[in-house]
Amino acid sequence: MNSSKLVELLKERLPSENLQWRFDRKTDKVRLEHLVLKKGMDISLPEILAKYETKKETAINEVIYTIKETFNAMELEQSEGFKKEGAIYPVIRSTSFPKTSKAGDRFIVKDHTAETRIFYALDLGTTYRLIDETMLDALGMSEHEIMESALFKVRSLPTNMKKDEVAGNIFYFVNNNDGYDASRILNQAFLKEMEEEIEGHMTVSVPHQDVLIIGDIRNDTGYDVLAQMTMQFFTVGAVPVTSLSFIYEAGKLEPIFIMAKNRVARKERKKK
C-alpha cells in the first residue's frame, strides 16, 4: 500500500458528489473539501499507512468512520447550531497540536504538562467538536465555565480497567472507547485512589486519546516494559498524544526521564 493507492481506496469507500479530493504529493496529505458545507479536513497519509501495516483493514475503517462522523457533525452544526445542554469534556492533546482551528479561530486550551495540553470538546454523541472562542456566545459560557464544567464531567466517567502483569510489574488499562480515556488523567480522585493501591511506584501514560495506562513499577525491568508499551500504543493510536510516561506522586505528574529509576527504592525506604 502506498499513498496513491490509499487515496483511491478512500475515494471508493466514500463515494459522494459533495466531496472534493486534492492529493498533495509533496506533503503526502489529502485535502477533503465538502462542497455544500464549504468546510473540509486535511488527512496525513503516512500516519494511516503506518497503522495499516499493523492494523490492516481496521486502520482503513477508523479513517472512514472519522471522516463520516466529522462531516455529520459539521452538517448538524450548520442546521441546528450548538446545543447548550450538550456535555463538555476535556481532551488531552500533545503540545504540538494546533492551538487554532483551520479557520484561524483560537481553541480554548489550558496548559497541563510539558508534553500535553488540555483542550475542551462539546460532545455530539458519536463524535465531538473542539471548542473555540467563536462558540462561547452560542454556548452561553465563559472560558472559565467551560473548564470547570469539563473538569466536573470527567469525574463522572467510568474508570473500568483491565489488569496485566509483566515481569513482576502491574499495569492497568483504562480503555472505554468513548473518546475520553486519556482525559481520566485529570480525575485527581481516581489517581489518588490508584496511588493507594500501588506497591511500587506509580506511572501514568497517555500514548493516545483512547487509553490511559497506570503502572505499578516494582523493578527496573518495569520501566523498559513501560517504554516499549507506550511507544507501541503511540504508534497505532488514532490520535497520538505522547510516548513519554509520567511519574505520579503527591498529586503531581513529572516526566519519567526527570525522575530517576531509584524512586522505587526510595519509596521502599519510606515504608520502613
PDB file of C-alpha atoms in Angstrom:
ATOM      1  CA  MET A   1       0.000   0.000   0.000  1.00  0.00           C
ATOM      2  CA  ASN A   2       1.301   3.449  -0.949  1.00  0.00           C
ATOM      3  CA  SER A   3      -0.183   6.943  -0.701  1.00  0.00           C
ATOM      4  CA  SER A   4      -1.747   6.941  -4.178  1.00  0.00           C
ATOM      5  CA  LYS A   5      -3.429   3.590  -3.644  1.00  0.00           C
ATOM      6  CA  LEU A   6      -4.648   4.696  -0.224  1.00  0.00           C
ATOM      7  CA  VAL A   7      -6.272   7.815  -1.701  1.00  0.00           C
ATOM      8  CA  GLU A   8      -8.010   5.742  -4.368  1.00  0.00           C
ATOM      9  CA  LEU A   9      -9.237   3.293  -1.726  1.00  0.00           C
ATOM     10  CA  LEU A  10     -10.652   6.094   0.421  1.00  0.00           C
ATOM     11  CA  LYS A  11     -12.401   7.593  -2.617  1.00  0.00           C
ATOM     12  CA  GLU A  12     -14.010   4.225  -3.374  1.00  0.00           C
ATOM     13  CA  ARG A  13     -15.176   3.825   0.221  1.00  0.00           C
ATOM     14  CA  LEU A  14     -16.504   7.391   0.411  1.00  0.00           C
ATOM     15  CA  PRO A  15     -18.424   7.950  -2.833  1.00  0.00           C
ATOM     16  CA  SER A  16     -20.065  11.372  -2.784  1.00  0.00           C
ATOM     17  CA  GLU A  17     -20.537  14.126  -5.340  1.00  0.00           C
ATOM     18  CA  ASN A  18     -20.232  16.615  -2.466  1.00  0.00           C
ATOM     19  CA  LEU A  19     -16.636  15.666  -1.646  1.00  0.00           C
ATOM     20  CA  GLN A  20     -13.672  17.125  -3.483  1.00  0.00           C
ATOM     21  CA  TRP A  21     -10.294  15.388  -3.098  1.00  0.00           C
ATOM     22  CA  ARG A  22      -6.936  17.155  -3.522  1.00  0.00           C
ATOM     23  CA  PHE A  23      -3.860  14.975  -3.148  1.00  0.00           C
ATOM     24  CA  ASP A  24      -0.631  16.884  -2.440  1.00  0.00           C
ATOM     25  CA  ARG A  25       2.244  14.519  -3.209  1.00  0.00           C
ATOM     26  CA  LYS A  26       4.867  16.871  -1.757  1.00  0.00           C
ATOM     27  CA  THR A  27       3.326  16.974   1.717  1.00  0.00           C
ATOM     28  CA  ASP A  28       1.782  13.489   1.388  1.00  0.00           C
ATOM     29  CA  LYS A  29      -1.580  14.850   2.513  1.00  0.00           C
ATOM     30  CA  VAL A  30      -5.102  14.879   1.153  1.00  0.00           C
ATOM     31  CA  ARG A  31      -7.394  17.876   1.463  1.00  0.00           C
ATOM     32  CA  LEU A  32     -11.002  16.699   1.607  1.00  0.00           C
ATOM     33  CA  GLU A  33     -13.478  19.525   0.952  1.00  0.00           C
ATOM     34  CA  HIS A  34     -17.254  19.327   1.408  1.00  0.00           C
ATOM     35  CA  LEU A  35     -18.660  21.445  -1.417  1.00  0.00           C
ATOM     36  CA  VAL A  36     -22.004  22.089   0.299  1.00  0.00           C
ATOM     37  CA  LEU A  37     -20.673  22.883   3.759  1.00  0.00           C
ATOM     38  CA  LYS A  38     -17.714  24.850   2.352  1.00  0.00           C
ATOM     39  CA  LYS A  39     -15.575  23.168   5.011  1.00  0.00           C
ATOM     40  CA  GLY A  40     -13.024  20.401   4.937  1.00  0.00           C
ATOM     41  CA  MET A  41     -10.230  18.488   6.599  1.00  0.00           C
ATOM     42  CA  ASP A  42      -6.622  17.550   5.956  1.00  0.00           C
ATOM     43  CA  ILE A  43      -5.619  13.883   6.124  1.00  0.00           C
ATOM     44  CA  SER A  44      -1.989  12.885   6.733  1.00  0.00           C
ATOM     45  CA  LEU A  45      -1.364   9.746   4.697  1.00  0.00           C
ATOM     46  CA  PRO A  46       1.913   8.470   6.285  1.00  0.00           C
ATOM     47  CA  GLU A  47       0.186   8.103   9.666  1.00  0.00           C
ATOM     48  CA  ILE A  48      -2.582   5.972   8.155  1.00  0.00           C
ATOM     49  CA  LEU A  49      -0.110   3.872   6.173  1.00  0.00           C
ATOM     50  CA  ALA A  50       1.921   3.192   9.329  1.00  0.00           C
ATOM     51  CA  LYS A  51      -1.203   1.993  11.130  1.00  0.00           C
ATOM     52  CA  TYR A  52      -2.202  -0.077   8.103  1.00  0.00           C
ATOM     53  CA  GLU A  53       0.999  -2.104   8.473  1.00  0.00           C
ATOM     54  CA  THR A  54      -0.192  -3.448  11.825  1.00  0.00           C
ATOM     55  CA  LYS A  55      -3.975  -2.987  11.835  1.00  0.00           C
ATOM     56  CA  LYS A  56      -4.763  -3.578   8.133  1.00  0.00           C
ATOM     57  CA  GLU A  57      -8.492  -3.140   7.366  1.00  0.00           C
ATOM     58  CA  THR A  58      -9.174  -1.807  10.856  1.00  0.00           C
ATOM     59  CA  ALA A  59      -6.975   1.211  10.136  1.00  0.00           C
ATOM     60  CA  ILE A  60      -8.961   2.000   6.987  1.00  0.00           C
ATOM     61  CA  ASN A  61     -12.276   1.585   8.800  1.00  0.00           C
ATOM     62  CA  GLU A  62     -11.141   4.006  11.516  1.00  0.00           C
ATOM     63  CA  VAL A  63     -10.302   6.690   8.945  1.00  0.00           C
ATOM     64  CA  ILE A  64     -13.607   6.213   7.115  1.00  0.00           C
ATOM     65  CA  TYR A  65     -15.512   6.456  10.391  1.00  0.00           C
ATOM     66  CA  THR A  66     -13.660   9.609  11.437  1.00  0.00           C
ATOM     67  CA  ILE A  67     -14.325  11.338   8.111  1.00  0.00           C
ATOM     68  CA  LYS A  68     -18.020  10.429   8.103  1.00  0.00           C
ATOM     69  CA  GLU A  69     -18.615  11.467  11.699  1.00  0.00           C
ATOM     70  CA  THR A  70     -16.715  14.731  11.272  1.00  0.00           C
ATOM     71  CA  PHE A  71     -18.814  15.798   8.302  1.00  0.00           C
ATOM     72  CA  ASN A  72     -22.009  14.601  10.019  1.00  0.00           C
ATOM     73  CA  ALA A  73     -21.137  16.835  12.975  1.00  0.00           C
ATOM     74  CA  MET A  74     -20.496  19.768  10.628  1.00  0.00           C
ATOM     75  CA  GLU A  75     -23.870  19.233   8.964  1.00  0.00           C
ATOM     76  CA  LEU A  76     -25.605  19.105  12.364  1.00  0.00           C
ATOM     77  CA  GLU A  77     -23.842  22.273  13.460  1.00  0.00           C
ATOM     78  CA  GLN A  78     -24.897  24.103  10.295  1.00  0.00           C
ATOM     79  CA  SER A  79     -28.536  23.020  10.531  1.00  0.00           C
ATOM     80  CA  GLU A  80     -29.125  23.179  14.296  1.00  0.00           C
ATOM     81  CA  GLY A  81     -26.262  25.164  15.782  1.00  0.00           C
ATOM     82  CA  PHE A  82     -24.812  24.246  19.168  1.00  0.00           C
ATOM     83  CA  LYS A  83     -26.964  22.748  21.894  1.00  0.00           C
ATOM     84  CA  LYS A  84     -26.302  24.430  25.214  1.00  0.00           C
ATOM     85  CA  GLU A  85     -27.219  21.274  27.100  1.00  0.00           C
ATOM     86  CA  GLY A  86     -24.513  19.273  25.328  1.00  0.00           C
ATOM     87  CA  ALA A  87     -21.918  17.764  27.667  1.00  0.00           C
ATOM     88  CA  ILE A  88     -18.463  19.331  27.685  1.00  0.00           C
ATOM     89  CA  TYR A  89     -15.397  17.207  28.346  1.00  0.00           C
ATOM     90  CA  PRO A  90     -11.663  17.879  28.454  1.00  0.00           C
ATOM     91  CA  VAL A  91      -9.496  16.126  25.875  1.00  0.00           C
ATOM     92  CA  ILE A  92      -5.755  15.591  26.070  1.00  0.00           C
ATOM     93  CA  ARG A  93      -3.563  16.558  23.139  1.00  0.00           C
ATOM     94  CA  SER A  94       0.178  16.865  22.561  1.00  0.00           C
ATOM     95  CA  THR A  95       1.766  20.297  22.848  1.00  0.00           C
ATOM     96  CA  SER A  96       2.381  20.189  19.093  1.00  0.00           C
ATOM     97  CA  PHE A  97      -1.355  20.074  18.391  1.00  0.00           C
ATOM     98  CA  PRO A  98      -2.538  23.323  16.713  1.00  0.00           C
ATOM     99  CA  LYS A  99      -3.970  25.963  19.055  1.00  0.00           C
ATOM    100  CA  THR A 100      -6.203  27.351  16.335  1.00  0.00           C
ATOM    101  CA  SER A 101      -8.760  25.811  14.008  1.00  0.00           C
ATOM    102  CA  LYS A 102      -8.322  25.651  10.242  1.00  0.00           C
ATOM    103  CA  ALA A 103     -10.403  28.832  10.093  1.00  0.00           C
ATOM    104  CA  GLY A 104      -7.917  30.566  12.402  1.00  0.00           C
ATOM    105  CA  ASP A 105     -10.147  30.599  15.490  1.00  0.00           C
ATOM    106  CA  ARG A 106      -8.415  30.098  18.833  1.00  0.00           C
ATOM    107  CA  PHE A 107      -9.269  26.894  20.680  1.00  0.00           C
ATOM    108  CA  ILE A 108      -9.956  27.038  24.408  1.00  0.00           C
ATOM    109  CA  VAL A 109      -6.855  25.416  25.922  1.00  0.00           C
ATOM    110  CA  LYS A 110      -5.107  25.038  29.256  1.00  0.00           C
ATOM    111  CA  ASP A 111      -1.524  24.015  29.994  1.00  0.00           C
ATOM    112  CA  HIS A 112      -1.146  20.575  31.557  1.00  0.00           C
ATOM    113  CA  THR A 113       2.401  19.141  31.402  1.00  0.00           C
ATOM    114  CA  ALA A 114       5.473  19.821  29.273  1.00  0.00           C
ATOM    115  CA  GLU A 115       4.175  17.137  26.881  1.00  0.00           C
ATOM    116  CA  THR A 116       0.413  17.674  26.993  1.00  0.00           C
ATOM    117  CA  ARG A 117      -2.284  20.340  26.827  1.00  0.00           C
ATOM    118  CA  ILE A 118      -5.957  20.285  27.710  1.00  0.00           C
ATOM    119  CA  PHE A 119      -8.484  21.154  25.004  1.00  0.00           C
ATOM    120  CA  TYR A 120     -12.237  21.203  25.520  1.00  0.00           C
ATOM    121  CA  ALA A 121     -14.854  19.382  23.494  1.00  0.00           C
ATOM    122  CA  LEU A 122     -18.599  19.647  23.010  1.00  0.00           C
ATOM    123  CA  ASP A 123     -19.886  16.091  22.938  1.00  0.00           C
ATOM    124  CA  LEU A 124     -22.096  15.378  19.916  1.00  0.00           C
ATOM    125  CA  GLY A 125     -22.897  11.738  20.586  1.00  0.00           C
ATOM    126  CA  THR A 126     -20.780   9.701  18.191  1.00  0.00           C
ATOM    127  CA  THR A 127     -18.159  12.443  17.883  1.00  0.00           C
ATOM    128  CA  TYR A 128     -17.234  15.795  19.428  1.00  0.00           C
ATOM    129  CA  ARG A 129     -16.256  19.306  18.394  1.00  0.00           C
ATOM    130  CA  LEU A 130     -13.258  21.073  19.910  1.00  0.00           C
ATOM    131  CA  ILE A 131     -14.478  24.340  21.411  1.00  0.00           C
ATOM    132  CA  ASP A 132     -13.044  27.561  20.018  1.00  0.00           C
ATOM    133  CA  GLU A 133     -13.638  31.146  21.055  1.00  0.00           C
ATOM    134  CA  THR A 134     -16.344  31.691  18.408  1.00  0.00           C
ATOM    135  CA  MET A 135     -18.549  29.122  20.165  1.00  0.00           C
ATOM    136  CA  LEU A 136     -18.623  30.785  23.592  1.00  0.00           C
ATOM    137  CA  ASP A 137     -21.560  33.105  22.882  1.00  0.00           C
ATOM    138  CA  ALA A 138     -23.646  30.304  21.375  1.00  0.00           C
ATOM    139  CA  LEU A 139     -22.931  28.110  24.405  1.00  0.00           C
ATOM    140  CA  GLY A 140     -23.572  30.987  26.777  1.00  0.00           C
ATOM    141  CA  MET A 141     -20.416  30.202  28.762  1.00  0.00           C
ATOM    142  CA  SER A 142     -17.095  31.835  29.602  1.00  0.00           C
ATOM    143  CA  GLU A 143     -13.750  30.102  29.198  1.00  0.00           C
ATOM    144  CA  HIS A 144     -13.580  29.529  32.960  1.00  0.00           C
ATOM    145  CA  GLU A 145     -17.056  27.992  32.987  1.00  0.00           C
ATOM    146  CA  ILE A 146     -16.080  25.713  30.090  1.00  0.00           C
ATOM    147  CA  MET A 147     -13.055  24.469  32.031  1.00  0.00           C
ATOM    148  CA  GLU A 148     -14.973  23.961  35.278  1.00  0.00           C
ATOM    149  CA  SER A 149     -17.822  22.140  33.534  1.00  0.00           C
ATOM    150  CA  ALA A 150     -15.394  19.824  31.746  1.00  0.00           C
ATOM    151  CA  LEU A 151     -13.487  19.001  34.929  1.00  0.00           C
ATOM    152  CA  PHE A 152     -16.757  18.138  36.670  1.00  0.00           C
ATOM    153  CA  LYS A 153     -17.879  15.885  33.804  1.00  0.00           C
ATOM    154  CA  VAL A 154     -14.609  13.954  33.586  1.00  0.00           C
ATOM    155  CA  ARG A 155     -15.069  12.871  37.215  1.00  0.00           C
ATOM    156  CA  SER A 156     -18.325  11.178  36.244  1.00  0.00           C
ATOM    157  CA  LEU A 157     -16.717   8.961  33.594  1.00  0.00           C
ATOM    158  CA  PRO A 158     -16.389   5.255  34.478  1.00  0.00           C
ATOM    159  CA  THR A 159     -12.907   4.022  35.338  1.00  0.00           C
ATOM    160  CA  ASN A 160     -13.221   0.337  34.469  1.00  0.00           C
ATOM    161  CA  MET A 161      -9.794  -1.193  33.979  1.00  0.00           C
ATOM    162  CA  LYS A 162      -8.048  -4.265  32.663  1.00  0.00           C
ATOM    163  CA  LYS A 163      -5.061  -5.570  34.618  1.00  0.00           C
ATOM    164  CA  ASP A 164      -1.913  -7.230  33.310  1.00  0.00           C
ATOM    165  CA  GLU A 165       1.301  -8.382  34.984  1.00  0.00           C
ATOM    166  CA  VAL A 166       4.655  -8.339  33.192  1.00  0.00           C
ATOM    167  CA  ALA A 167       7.965  -9.307  34.842  1.00  0.00           C
ATOM    168  CA  GLY A 168       6.606  -8.645  38.317  1.00  0.00           C
ATOM    169  CA  ASN A 169       5.109  -5.252  37.401  1.00  0.00           C
ATOM    170  CA  ILE A 170       1.395  -4.487  37.270  1.00  0.00           C
ATOM    171  CA  PHE A 171      -0.243  -2.422  34.503  1.00  0.00           C
ATOM    172  CA  TYR A 172      -3.814  -1.132  34.477  1.00  0.00           C
ATOM    173  CA  PHE A 173      -5.527  -0.089  31.233  1.00  0.00           C
ATOM    174  CA  VAL A 174      -8.499   2.270  31.021  1.00  0.00           C
ATOM    175  CA  ASN A 175      -9.959   1.755  27.556  1.00  0.00           C
ATOM    176  CA  ASN A 176     -13.694   2.505  27.336  1.00  0.00           C
ATOM    177  CA  ASN A 177     -13.526   3.718  23.712  1.00  0.00           C
ATOM    178  CA  ASP A 178     -15.651   6.769  24.481  1.00  0.00           C
ATOM    179  CA  GLY A 179     -13.126   9.281  23.157  1.00  0.00           C
ATOM    180  CA  TYR A 180     -12.145  10.440  26.647  1.00  0.00           C
ATOM    181  CA  ASP A 181      -9.978   7.629  28.038  1.00  0.00           C
ATOM    182  CA  ALA A 182      -6.844   9.787  28.221  1.00  0.00           C
ATOM    183  CA  SER A 183      -8.959  12.514  29.850  1.00  0.00           C
ATOM    184  CA  ARG A 184      -9.188  10.380  33.003  1.00  0.00           C
ATOM    185  CA  ILE A 185      -5.680  11.613  33.782  1.00  0.00           C
ATOM    186  CA  LEU A 186      -7.447  14.773  35.016  1.00  0.00           C
ATOM    187  CA  ASN A 187      -9.541  12.854  37.571  1.00  0.00           C
ATOM    188  CA  GLN A 188      -7.427  13.501  40.661  1.00  0.00           C
ATOM    189  CA  ALA A 189      -9.700  11.470  42.947  1.00  0.00           C
ATOM    190  CA  PHE A 190      -9.217   8.423  40.718  1.00  0.00           C
ATOM    191  CA  LEU A 191      -5.437   8.878  40.558  1.00  0.00           C
ATOM    192  CA  LYS A 192      -5.168   9.238  44.330  1.00  0.00           C
ATOM    193  CA  GLU A 193      -7.283   6.128  44.795  1.00  0.00           C
ATOM    194  CA  MET A 194      -4.943   4.198  42.499  1.00  0.00           C
ATOM    195  CA  GLU A 195      -1.907   5.562  44.331  1.00  0.00           C
ATOM    196  CA  GLU A 196      -3.154   3.880  47.495  1.00  0.00           C
ATOM    197  CA  GLU A 197      -3.180   0.525  45.681  1.00  0.00           C
ATOM    198  CA  ILE A 198       0.268   0.851  44.137  1.00  0.00           C
ATOM    199  CA  GLU A 199       3.034  -1.109  45.884  1.00  0.00           C
ATOM    200  CA  GLY A 200       5.964   0.092  43.770  1.00  0.00           C
ATOM    201  CA  HIS A 201       5.993   3.425  42.021  1.00  0.00           C
ATOM    202  CA  MET A 202       3.037   4.806  40.133  1.00  0.00           C
ATOM    203  CA  THR A 203       3.355   5.836  36.499  1.00  0.00           C
ATOM    204  CA  VAL A 204       0.695   7.355  34.266  1.00  0.00           C
ATOM    205  CA  SER A 205       0.738   7.227  30.457  1.00  0.00           C
ATOM    206  CA  VAL A 206      -1.498   8.697  27.732  1.00  0.00           C
ATOM    207  CA  PRO A 207       0.080   7.471  24.462  1.00  0.00           C
ATOM    208  CA  HIS A 208      -3.128   8.226  22.569  1.00  0.00           C
ATOM    209  CA  GLN A 209      -6.559   9.654  23.365  1.00  0.00           C
ATOM    210  CA  ASP A 210      -8.267   6.267  23.713  1.00  0.00           C
ATOM    211  CA  VAL A 211      -6.191   4.767  26.516  1.00  0.00           C
ATOM    212  CA  LEU A 212      -4.867   5.605  29.968  1.00  0.00           C
ATOM    213  CA  ILE A 213      -2.172   3.294  31.357  1.00  0.00           C
ATOM    214  CA  ILE A 214      -1.337   3.226  35.046  1.00  0.00           C
ATOM    215  CA  GLY A 215       1.796   1.337  36.021  1.00  0.00           C
ATOM    216  CA  ASP A 216       2.785  -0.214  39.336  1.00  0.00           C
ATOM    217  CA  ILE A 217       6.519  -0.345  38.678  1.00  0.00           C
ATOM    218  CA  ARG A 218       8.262  -2.668  41.105  1.00  0.00           C
ATOM    219  CA  ASN A 219      11.632  -3.216  39.423  1.00  0.00           C
ATOM    220  CA  ASP A 220      13.883  -1.697  36.755  1.00  0.00           C
ATOM    221  CA  THR A 221      12.546  -4.047  34.077  1.00  0.00           C
ATOM    222  CA  GLY A 222       9.166  -2.399  34.523  1.00  0.00           C
ATOM    223  CA  TYR A 223      10.488   0.856  33.083  1.00  0.00           C
ATOM    224  CA  ASP A 224      11.747  -0.902  29.965  1.00  0.00           C
ATOM    225  CA  VAL A 225       8.415  -2.692  29.526  1.00  0.00           C
ATOM    226  CA  LEU A 226       6.551   0.578  30.009  1.00  0.00           C
ATOM    227  CA  ALA A 227       8.684   2.390  27.401  1.00  0.00           C
ATOM    228  CA  GLN A 228       8.075  -0.312  24.793  1.00  0.00           C
ATOM    229  CA  MET A 229       4.379  -0.497  25.618  1.00  0.00           C
ATOM    230  CA  THR A 230       3.710   3.237  25.377  1.00  0.00           C
ATOM    231  CA  MET A 231       5.630   3.525  22.108  1.00  0.00           C
ATOM    232  CA  GLN A 232       3.520   0.729  20.615  1.00  0.00           C
ATOM    233  CA  PHE A 233       0.276   2.386  21.716  1.00  0.00           C
ATOM    234  CA  PHE A 234       1.516   5.773  20.500  1.00  0.00           C
ATOM    235  CA  THR A 235       2.252   4.333  17.061  1.00  0.00           C
ATOM    236  CA  VAL A 236      -1.165   2.754  16.496  1.00  0.00           C
ATOM    237  CA  GLY A 237      -3.381   5.367  18.161  1.00  0.00           C
ATOM    238  CA  ALA A 238      -5.907   7.274  16.053  1.00  0.00           C
ATOM    239  CA  VAL A 239      -4.984  10.479  17.921  1.00  0.00           C
ATOM    240  CA  PRO A 240      -1.429  10.093  19.334  1.00  0.00           C
ATOM    241  CA  VAL A 241      -0.580  12.181  22.392  1.00  0.00           C
ATOM    242  CA  THR A 242       2.836  11.284  23.825  1.00  0.00           C
ATOM    243  CA  SER A 243       5.024   8.185  24.092  1.00  0.00           C
ATOM    244  CA  LEU A 244       6.567   9.556  27.296  1.00  0.00           C
ATOM    245  CA  SER A 245       5.188   8.466  30.659  1.00  0.00           C
ATOM    246  CA  PHE A 246       4.824  10.376  33.909  1.00  0.00           C
ATOM    247  CA  ILE A 247       5.566   9.515  37.495  1.00  0.00           C
ATOM    248  CA  TYR A 248       2.677  10.373  39.804  1.00  0.00           C
ATOM    249  CA  GLU A 249       3.463  11.381  43.361  1.00  0.00           C
ATOM    250  CA  ALA A 250       1.636  13.614  45.827  1.00  0.00           C
ATOM    251  CA  GLY A 251      -0.842  14.748  43.186  1.00  0.00           C
ATOM    252  CA  LYS A 252       1.818  15.794  40.681  1.00  0.00           C
ATOM    253  CA  LEU A 253       2.891  14.427  37.297  1.00  0.00           C
ATOM    254  CA  GLU A 254       6.541  14.612  36.291  1.00  0.00           C
ATOM    255  CA  PRO A 255       8.166  13.241  33.111  1.00  0.00           C
ATOM    256  CA  ILE A 256       9.716   9.871  33.780  1.00  0.00           C
ATOM    257  CA  PHE A 257      13.091  10.881  32.316  1.00  0.00           C
ATOM    258  CA  ILE A 258      13.469  13.537  35.040  1.00  0.00           C
ATOM    259  CA  MET A 259      12.585  11.281  37.950  1.00  0.00           C
ATOM    260  CA  ALA A 260      15.195   8.518  38.211  1.00  0.00           C
ATOM    261  CA  LYS A 261      14.527   4.807  38.463  1.00  0.00           C
ATOM    262  CA  ASN A 262      15.758   4.748  42.033  1.00  0.00           C
ATOM    263  CA  ARG A 263      12.433   6.294  43.101  1.00  0.00           C
ATOM    264  CA  VAL A 264      11.116   2.742  43.596  1.00  0.00           C
ATOM    265  CA  ALA A 265      13.868   2.044  46.100  1.00  0.00           C
ATOM    266  CA  ARG A 266      13.258   5.402  47.721  1.00  0.00           C
ATOM    267  CA  LYS A 267       9.586   4.625  48.173  1.00  0.00           C
ATOM    268  CA  GLU A 268      10.500   1.297  49.755  1.00  0.00           C
ATOM    269  CA  ARG A 269      12.684   3.106  52.269  1.00  0.00           C
ATOM    270  CA  LYS A 270       9.765   5.366  53.174  1.00  0.00           C
ATOM    271  CA  LYS A 271       7.662   2.342  54.080  1.00  0.00           C
ATOM    272  CA  LYS A 272      10.252   1.109  56.595  1.00  0.00           C
TER     273      LYS A 272
END
